[in-house]
Amino acid sequence: MSTAELQAKLNVALDPEGFLVDPEDWTPEIAEVLAQEEGIQLTERHWQVIRFVRDYYREHGEPPTLRAITKRSGVPTKELYQLFPKGPAKKVARIAGLGKPKGCI
Amino acid sequence: MKRLVILGAGTAGTMVANRLARELEFEDWRITVVDSDRVHYYQPGFLLIPFGLYERRHVVRPKRDYLPRRVETLFGTVHHIDPERNKVYLEDGRGLAYDYLIIATGSHIHPEETPGLAEDGWNRSIFTFYDLEGSLALARKLRAWEGGRLVLNVAEMPIKCPVAPLEFLFLADWYFHQRGIRDRVELVYATPLPGAFTKPKASEMLGGLLAEKGIQVVPEFNVMEVDPDGRRLISYDDQVVEYDLLVSVPVHMGSEAIERSGMGDELNFVPTERHTLKAKHHDNIFVLGDATDLPASKAGSVAHFQVDVFVPNFKRYVEGLELLPTFDGHANCFIESGFGKGLLIDFNYDVEPLPGMYPLPGLGPMPLLRESRVNHWGKLLFRWIYWNILLKGKELPLPAQMSLAGKWTHGGGHHG
Ligand SMILES: Cc1cc2nc3c(=O)[nH]c(=O)nc-3n(C[C@H](O)[C@H](O)[C@H](O)COP(=O)(O)OP(=O)(O)OC[C@H]3O[C@@H](n4cnc5c(N)ncnc54)[C@H](O)[C@@H]3O)c2cc1C
């Protein structure tokens, strides 16, 4: 699905890379659609990470790094890669309706 | 009498101690610096040691020689800070009260964070050039090495000087050419980044150079463990990279003193205000250099630009004025690209490295994001500048904030 189609389907604004423009627009239903589009079927374990990431965002104003997720959410790195293959920090941020993690300098 | 304590006398701590010793009134201020190590290391020189270009003597000096007389210097390890009571405790039990505190404890490598890395193969088939002993051991190894598959792996970002891994590969390409065994050496760069560098334009340019030199890139490789017997790196998503010789840039962390003080993030970096360098949660604590959690490069040049904007700001602040948002994330780095050439990049929080010319007073314009001999000499000259000008906190004719003058902001046309 193109970003434009996805935008129309979800009825929220997405940036060119498909991240929500405003994290306040996010709903669990949006997470389901974005996950499906990534080929991920959300389980309780996924939700544990998504909730952690949203709480972290509320506290810090930015999405957590991979290390922050593994150190504080109780989900080990290896499992994170299984839950959100190929770049878990970025994938979770997108599904959780946050901006793209700034990555590093 | 107000008391200022500076933790760490590395690049940032030494520069700021020299500047403040000159600029704060002698009668009003007592300045103390604490460091656990009597030796100052010129860390950028670690890159050149493996190739026999520098030796130990080029990169070490006694710290004392670079700190001003007026500053009280204590050698000892900081155990923790008690920010509620404005006190620092050393491991030997000494306590130091402060009115203002500057944290400049830097970042250090932690190979033990990656299983298998610092075990059987360490300093045999696995090396690092990110500390002095490691780079000396690697120099001995490379001198006798007959060739094979050399893999450079960055374990996790952030690292100090994010261009250093690329420079290592460029220099390795040159070194093995000179030894006449380049055809027997495979050079591989396994990195967690999506490409050669963190910023798109520079990544494209540097990626091109890697390809030209026949250096293979394995992007988005997040190492989980090393198998030192099988000589393999294994990533979290089950990719395998084999090596004969592994050069690792291990996980970096801030000081354990920060962790013991409960003042750091997951990597013991201190949450810091982006534009003022004040600790986010404390009004009489500032953070300079690698110790911050800022999205700026961990580099000596950044520490220098920080000190430039911090000193006048601090003087305002202690007079009761508000801090000005003057730090813009400015960084510039010389990148050694081998065969006597180098590149220069210049960027900040918002502007990525751009091609163009850098108007350097005295030395003349330096080409940006392009190979040239001038840039290579610039890098070598930098060691002299570091010991004789920078550390002593003397003025360098470079503006602290990034300027767009000379940079080509779009499509190759000149700007400014
Ligand atoms: C291989 C390599 C190449 C590099 N190349 C470049 C380059 O080309 N250009 C560039 O600009 N930068 C380069 N850098 C980075 C640069 O060296 C660092 O960014 C810079 O030194 C950071 O300064 P700092 O003062 O924050 O930390 P440091 O200079 O590391 O100083 C920290 C100090 O704190 C002390 N300390 C830490 N914990 C404690 C404690 N608990 N108690 C007491 N003392 C403590 C340490 O002993 C140390 O003296 C390179 C680094 C490396 C490793």
XYZ file of C-alpha atoms and ligand atoms in Angstrom:
574
model
C 0.000 0.000 0.000
C 1.358 3.453 -0.829
C 1.606 6.087 1.878
C -1.256 8.008 0.206
C -3.545 4.956 0.189
C -2.628 4.137 3.766
C -3.301 7.710 4.764
C -6.753 7.576 3.195
C -7.552 4.232 4.782
C -6.462 5.291 8.290
C -7.667 8.856 7.969
C -4.508 10.262 9.615
C -1.608 12.309 8.301
C 1.566 10.302 7.550
C 5.002 11.654 6.706
C 6.736 10.553 3.471
C 8.233 7.538 5.243
C 4.862 6.424 6.578
C 5.236 7.557 10.196
C 2.319 9.309 11.923
C 2.785 13.078 11.835
C 0.983 13.543 15.165
C 1.379 10.807 17.810
C -1.913 12.011 19.359
C -3.788 10.669 16.306
C -2.781 7.123 17.175
C -5.307 4.423 18.105
C -4.842 0.686 18.710
C -6.726 0.082 15.444
C -4.140 2.116 13.560
C -1.434 -0.038 15.155
C -3.169 -3.175 13.875
C -3.256 -1.847 10.310
C 0.350 -0.598 10.340
C 1.541 -3.896 11.804
C -0.324 -5.926 9.205
C 1.223 -3.820 6.511
C 4.643 -4.762 7.928
C 3.549 -8.400 7.905
C 3.256 -8.585 11.695
C 0.352 -10.159 13.586
C 0.200 -8.358 16.945
C 0.261 -10.569 20.070
C 0.185 -9.612 23.750
C 3.983 -9.585 23.722
C 3.952 -7.042 20.881
C 1.498 -4.911 22.832
C 3.747 -4.971 25.871
C 6.464 -3.354 23.771
C 4.101 -0.895 22.080
C 2.714 0.284 25.428
C 6.234 0.674 26.796
C 7.295 2.703 23.783
C 4.290 5.036 24.031
C 4.843 5.574 27.764
C 8.493 6.293 27.114
C 7.522 8.835 24.479
C 5.131 10.569 26.873
C 7.920 10.871 29.425
C 10.845 11.792 27.152
C 9.285 13.422 24.101
C 11.063 11.043 21.731
C 10.937 7.352 20.874
C 13.324 5.075 22.817
C 16.464 3.544 21.376
C 16.671 -0.219 21.043
C 18.809 -0.406 24.173
C 16.289 1.652 26.152
C 13.533 -0.747 25.099
C 15.431 -3.899 26.028
C 16.786 -2.484 29.257
C 13.444 -1.268 30.571
C 10.571 -3.139 28.913
C 11.568 -6.636 30.023
C 11.722 -7.920 26.430
C 15.220 -9.117 25.447
C 16.856 -7.871 22.250
C 16.788 -11.250 20.507
C 13.044 -11.518 21.055
C 12.522 -7.933 19.876
C 14.088 -8.884 16.560
C 11.677 -11.815 16.334
C 8.661 -9.671 17.203
C 9.611 -6.770 14.939
C 12.058 -8.143 12.370
C 14.566 -5.860 10.621
C 15.115 -2.755 12.695
C 12.858 -3.238 15.753
C 13.312 0.281 17.190
C 12.115 1.857 13.953
C 9.285 -0.643 13.389
C 7.853 -0.339 16.892
C 8.030 3.444 16.715
C 6.030 3.401 13.505
C 3.404 0.943 14.748
C 3.126 2.875 18.028
C 2.391 6.041 16.061
C 5.582 7.893 16.915
C 8.031 9.698 14.652
C 11.049 7.992 13.161
C 13.760 7.550 15.810
C 16.490 10.071 15.077
C 19.091 7.369 14.988
C 22.604 8.389 15.652
C 25.107 10.922 14.657
C 34.088 32.137 47.581
C 32.202 30.014 45.052
C 33.316 26.487 44.363
C 33.396 25.007 40.876
C 34.237 21.335 40.462
C 35.079 19.796 37.076
C 34.851 16.007 36.779
C 37.208 14.666 34.114
C 40.324 16.341 32.689
C 40.150 14.917 29.186
C 39.599 17.035 26.088
C 36.557 18.932 27.351
C 37.539 19.169 31.031
C 41.050 20.452 30.292
C 39.845 23.040 27.790
C 37.145 24.359 30.074
C 39.447 24.425 33.123
C 41.948 26.556 31.209
C 39.327 28.939 29.944
C 37.551 29.394 33.242
C 40.829 29.752 35.137
C 41.497 32.786 32.971
C 38.021 34.212 32.935
C 36.676 33.756 36.471
C 37.902 36.150 39.164
C 40.632 34.650 41.318
C 39.212 36.128 44.550
C 35.699 34.820 43.928
C 36.210 31.309 42.627
C 37.936 28.166 43.687
C 38.235 25.667 40.833
C 38.956 21.965 41.333
C 39.469 19.313 38.650
C 39.249 15.583 39.361
C 40.511 12.779 37.138
C 41.409 9.159 37.781
C 44.240 9.034 35.244
C 47.416 11.153 35.245
C 47.897 10.653 31.519
C 46.202 12.682 28.813
C 45.563 10.701 25.642
C 45.338 12.260 22.200
C 42.637 9.817 21.111
C 42.462 10.760 17.405
C 46.056 9.470 17.227
C 44.890 5.944 18.167
C 43.652 5.615 14.585
C 47.144 6.040 13.149
C 49.004 3.692 15.530
C 47.883 0.385 13.948
C 49.470 1.458 10.662
C 52.772 2.457 12.225
C 52.147 6.151 11.514
C 52.192 7.108 15.208
C 53.682 5.545 18.297
C 52.773 5.769 21.943
C 54.920 8.849 22.454
C 52.846 10.850 19.963
C 49.617 10.418 21.881
C 50.388 10.642 25.621
C 51.340 13.580 27.830
C 51.112 14.201 31.579
C 47.747 15.786 32.387
C 49.351 18.109 34.903
C 51.289 19.946 32.174
C 48.048 20.996 30.532
C 46.164 22.230 33.587
C 46.626 25.766 34.890
C 48.357 26.401 38.216
C 45.408 28.201 39.664
C 43.245 25.078 39.354
C 43.433 22.536 42.150
C 43.965 19.109 40.562
C 42.958 15.929 42.372
C 43.882 12.521 41.021
C 41.303 9.997 42.105
C 38.241 8.200 40.809
C 34.845 9.781 41.247
C 32.580 7.286 42.947
C 29.352 9.226 42.701
C 27.670 12.605 42.744
C 24.992 13.510 45.253
C 23.206 16.263 43.332
C 20.685 16.914 46.116
C 23.474 17.860 48.533
C 25.849 19.363 45.949
C 28.619 16.974 46.778
C 30.957 14.665 44.884
C 32.448 11.566 46.522
C 35.701 9.951 45.434
C 36.412 6.235 45.758
C 38.957 6.887 48.505
C 36.226 8.490 50.595
C 37.096 12.139 50.015
C 34.078 14.417 49.608
C 34.014 17.632 47.567
C 31.316 20.240 47.969
C 30.455 22.414 44.980
C 28.268 25.354 44.046
C 28.553 24.498 40.360
C 29.557 21.218 38.774
C 30.802 20.450 35.256
C 30.624 16.812 34.197
C 33.216 15.968 31.520
C 33.805 12.282 32.195
C 33.651 11.273 28.533
C 32.714 7.885 27.079
C 34.577 4.593 27.194
C 34.445 1.251 25.418
C 32.828 -1.822 26.975
C 33.784 -4.919 24.979
C 32.338 -7.139 27.722
C 28.850 -5.982 26.649
C 29.108 -8.211 23.566
C 29.363 -11.921 24.431
C 32.456 -13.570 22.982
C 34.180 -10.311 22.071
C 36.681 -9.901 24.909
C 37.263 -13.599 25.567
C 39.561 -16.156 23.878
C 40.147 -14.206 20.715
C 40.832 -10.837 22.339
C 44.153 -9.392 21.118
C 44.732 -12.579 19.090
C 42.218 -12.439 16.258
C 39.999 -9.707 17.758
C 41.287 -6.170 18.287
C 40.130 -2.624 18.852
C 41.871 0.657 18.115
C 39.558 2.583 20.458
C 42.040 2.601 23.316
C 45.806 2.916 23.441
C 46.699 -0.648 24.463
C 44.333 -2.016 21.816
C 45.784 0.067 19.009
C 49.349 -0.902 19.988
C 48.398 -4.589 19.993
C 46.746 -4.185 16.596
C 49.889 -2.514 15.209
C 51.933 -5.567 16.209
C 49.353 -7.877 14.646
C 49.100 -6.004 11.352
C 52.872 -5.847 10.869
C 53.034 -9.633 10.721
C 49.655 -10.343 9.143
C 49.779 -12.219 5.849
C 46.289 -11.353 4.669
C 42.778 -12.755 4.842
C 39.368 -11.344 5.642
C 39.497 -8.266 7.860
C 36.107 -7.270 9.241
C 35.544 -3.968 10.985
C 32.445 -4.116 13.164
C 30.733 -1.278 14.998
C 28.789 -2.905 17.839
C 26.276 -0.181 18.581
C 25.775 3.551 18.120
C 26.663 6.059 19.461
C 30.455 5.806 19.213
C 33.187 8.424 19.477
C 34.132 9.985 16.202
C 31.695 8.096 13.936
C 33.975 8.583 10.919
C 36.938 6.807 12.551
C 35.804 3.310 11.422
C 35.721 4.511 7.803
C 39.113 6.134 8.148
C 40.464 2.890 9.540
C 39.277 1.038 6.439
C 40.629 3.682 4.037
C 43.991 3.594 5.782
C 43.976 -0.222 5.838
C 43.412 -0.247 2.081
C 46.427 2.049 1.656
C 48.566 0.163 4.169
C 48.006 -3.218 2.539
C 48.703 -1.688 -0.884
C 52.018 -0.428 0.444
C 52.855 -3.797 1.894
C 52.056 -5.313 -1.485
C 49.392 -7.684 -0.154
C 46.190 -5.752 -0.900
C 45.154 -8.546 -3.309
C 45.291 -11.001 -0.403
C 43.146 -8.890 1.913
C 39.375 -8.637 1.920
C 38.067 -5.532 3.709
C 34.532 -5.651 5.133
C 32.579 -3.038 7.099
C 29.724 -4.498 9.194
C 27.733 -1.623 10.691
C 24.381 -1.128 12.414
C 23.840 1.961 10.220
C 21.890 1.736 6.963
C 24.987 2.920 5.053
C 28.492 4.330 5.388
C 27.624 7.253 7.677
C 24.842 8.722 9.771
C 23.908 11.589 7.429
C 22.572 11.031 3.876
C 24.813 13.258 1.673
C 28.022 12.241 3.415
C 26.863 8.628 3.482
C 26.449 8.646 -0.297
C 29.848 10.256 -0.867
C 31.697 8.025 1.625
C 29.822 4.948 0.389
C 31.170 5.771 -3.080
C 34.719 5.939 -1.751
C 34.329 2.579 0.003
C 33.126 0.983 -3.234
C 35.965 2.569 -5.207
C 38.487 1.081 -2.817
C 36.870 -2.350 -2.961
C 35.621 -2.288 0.632
C 32.450 -4.284 1.143
C 29.655 -2.901 3.365
C 27.260 -5.057 5.413
C 24.647 -2.501 6.552
C 22.075 -2.866 9.363
C 24.189 -5.495 11.052
C 23.468 -5.488 14.807
C 25.921 -7.848 16.434
C 24.521 -10.140 19.133
C 27.618 -12.195 19.838
C 31.015 -13.191 18.574
C 32.061 -16.808 18.190
C 35.824 -16.483 18.684
C 36.559 -20.149 17.898
C 34.497 -20.229 14.712
C 35.619 -16.658 13.898
C 32.082 -15.506 13.200
C 29.936 -12.519 14.114
C 26.280 -13.337 14.653
C 23.590 -10.669 14.516
C 20.275 -10.504 16.383
C 18.477 -11.447 13.179
C 20.749 -14.450 12.558
C 23.032 -13.011 9.905
C 26.541 -14.381 10.051
C 29.726 -12.561 9.045
C 32.955 -14.546 9.026
C 36.363 -13.041 9.689
C 40.023 -13.915 9.957
C 40.810 -10.678 11.742
C 38.108 -8.742 13.588
C 38.581 -5.070 14.390
C 35.822 -4.070 16.761
C 34.457 -0.723 17.837
C 32.796 -1.931 21.041
C 29.732 -0.527 22.824
C 30.408 2.935 24.298
C 29.125 4.101 27.649
C 29.442 7.070 29.934
C 31.249 6.824 33.259
C 30.136 4.335 35.895
C 30.158 7.248 38.331
C 27.139 8.584 36.419
C 25.351 5.267 36.796
C 26.118 5.143 40.524
C 24.686 8.643 40.848
C 21.468 7.619 39.102
C 21.988 10.506 36.693
C 22.356 8.705 33.368
C 20.323 7.043 30.621
C 20.692 3.357 29.617
C 24.249 4.051 28.441
C 25.161 6.284 31.415
C 25.015 9.445 29.335
C 23.637 12.461 31.181
C 20.378 13.978 29.877
C 21.455 17.457 28.757
C 19.659 20.487 27.345
C 20.478 20.630 23.630
C 21.282 24.317 23.289
C 22.584 25.347 26.737
C 24.448 22.206 27.920
C 22.814 22.378 31.351
C 21.911 19.018 32.898
C 18.171 18.570 32.314
C 17.362 17.784 35.917
C 19.799 20.031 37.791
C 20.243 23.778 37.650
C 23.852 23.955 38.884
C 25.262 21.116 36.766
C 26.570 21.354 33.199
C 27.713 18.569 30.913
C 30.409 18.887 28.243
C 31.981 16.547 25.692
C 31.136 12.873 25.235
C 29.323 12.606 28.581
C 26.112 14.192 27.228
C 23.172 12.375 25.652
C 22.963 14.988 22.881
C 22.338 13.990 19.264
C 25.686 15.548 18.310
C 28.871 13.686 17.380
C 31.042 12.507 20.247
C 34.141 14.303 19.029
C 36.880 16.573 20.268
C 35.807 19.238 17.784
C 32.315 19.214 19.293
C 33.780 19.518 22.807
C 35.783 22.513 21.580
C 32.766 24.282 20.085
C 30.810 23.505 23.254
C 33.451 25.075 25.481
C 33.490 28.176 23.255
C 29.788 28.797 23.734
C 29.613 27.500 27.301
C 32.174 29.847 28.900
C 30.440 33.166 28.127
C 27.086 31.582 28.889
C 28.267 30.324 32.272
C 29.573 33.776 33.167
C 26.139 35.235 32.410
C 24.406 32.526 34.374
C 26.382 32.994 37.591
C 25.535 36.708 37.401
C 21.864 35.778 37.456
C 21.132 36.123 33.736
C 19.372 33.390 31.781
C 21.306 30.946 29.598
C 21.336 31.669 25.878
C 20.542 28.787 23.490
C 23.872 29.096 21.709
C 25.037 25.527 21.123
C 23.963 24.323 17.678
C 25.513 20.841 17.620
C 28.430 22.031 15.489
C 30.973 19.351 14.536
C 33.737 19.158 12.014
C 36.023 16.275 11.245
C 38.951 15.591 9.017
C 38.583 12.177 7.447
C 41.756 10.382 6.407
C 41.031 8.644 3.120
C 44.418 7.032 2.497
C 47.204 7.635 -0.046
C 48.049 10.959 1.595
C 44.603 12.424 1.104
C 41.774 13.472 3.349
C 38.282 14.980 3.439
C 36.730 17.561 5.725
C 33.113 17.561 6.858
C 31.315 20.289 8.808
C 27.769 19.973 10.177
C 25.391 20.621 13.104
C 22.075 19.422 14.607
C 20.099 20.596 11.591
C 22.450 20.896 8.622
C 24.050 17.720 7.298
C 27.578 17.741 5.828
C 27.579 19.525 2.486
C 30.160 19.807 -0.262
C 31.876 23.181 -0.808
C 34.843 24.986 0.707
C 35.545 25.641 4.397
C 36.911 29.143 4.864
C 39.678 28.466 7.383
C 41.416 31.699 8.374
C 45.197 31.495 8.084
C 45.317 28.163 6.288
C 43.065 29.128 3.415
C 39.968 27.343 2.154
C 39.718 23.593 2.708
C 37.586 21.509 0.344
C 34.498 20.011 2.037
C 33.271 16.464 1.452
C 35.920 15.924 -1.242
C 39.337 14.243 -1.171
C 42.388 16.479 -1.183
C 45.958 16.592 0.068
C 45.319 19.811 1.991
C 42.829 17.993 4.204
C 45.310 15.230 4.960
C 47.887 17.800 6.099
C 45.135 19.483 8.078
C 44.621 16.288 10.033
C 48.322 15.875 10.802
C 48.635 19.512 11.778
C 45.707 18.967 14.103
C 47.815 17.001 16.586
C 50.041 20.028 17.078
C 47.029 22.324 17.346
C 45.466 19.962 19.885
C 48.408 19.904 22.306
C 49.463 23.509 21.884
C 46.309 25.511 21.293
C 43.112 23.600 21.936
C 43.840 21.979 25.293
C 45.274 25.181 26.665
C 42.008 26.885 25.843
C 43.589 29.409 23.506
C 41.448 30.942 20.815
C 41.304 29.124 17.524
C 40.211 31.281 14.592
C 37.106 29.159 14.013
C 33.556 30.300 14.730
C 31.827 28.062 17.283
C 28.527 28.059 15.453
C 28.332 26.440 12.062
C 28.318 28.802 9.100
C 26.889 28.113 5.659
C 29.523 30.315 4.007
C 31.252 28.366 1.252
C 28.908 25.396 1.454
C 27.001 24.333 -1.634
C 23.500 24.033 -0.266
C 21.930 22.685 -3.422
C 22.829 21.269 -6.780
C 26.514 22.243 -6.671
C 26.034 26.051 -6.912
C 28.022 28.271 -4.582
C 26.285 29.802 -1.635
C 26.977 32.720 0.661
C 40.064 6.220 17.691
C 39.508 7.582 17.955
C 39.612 8.575 16.990
C 39.095 9.837 17.211
N 39.235 10.790 16.227
C 38.745 12.041 16.433
C 38.926 13.056 15.439
O 39.548 12.852 14.385
N 38.405 14.282 15.671
C 37.718 14.570 16.827
O 37.254 15.703 16.986
N 37.528 13.622 17.788
C 38.051 12.373 17.631
N 37.879 11.412 18.608
C 37.002 11.690 19.770
C 37.629 12.521 20.867
O 38.847 11.981 21.292
C 36.644 12.557 22.050
O 35.365 12.900 21.582
C 37.056 13.583 23.081
O 38.266 13.201 23.661
C 35.970 13.723 24.164
O 36.412 14.543 25.193
P 35.819 14.359 26.667
O 36.518 15.368 27.481
O 34.345 14.360 26.627
O 36.254 12.890 27.103
P 37.737 12.340 27.352
O 38.726 13.164 26.616
O 37.680 10.892 27.073
O 37.987 12.610 28.905
C 37.225 12.036 29.935
C 38.061 12.077 31.201
O 37.265 11.722 32.326
C 38.013 10.902 33.188
N 37.059 10.092 33.983
C 36.052 9.318 33.535
N 35.387 8.758 34.558
C 35.991 9.212 35.689
C 35.756 8.978 37.073
N 34.761 8.195 37.497
N 36.571 9.595 37.961
C 37.581 10.406 37.549
N 37.837 10.650 36.260
C 37.056 10.060 35.333
C 38.888 10.078 32.263
O 40.040 9.592 32.935
C 39.228 11.091 31.175
O 40.434 11.772 31.442
C 38.421 10.132 18.439
C 38.324 9.154 19.418
C 38.862 7.885 19.202
C 38.756 6.849 20.274
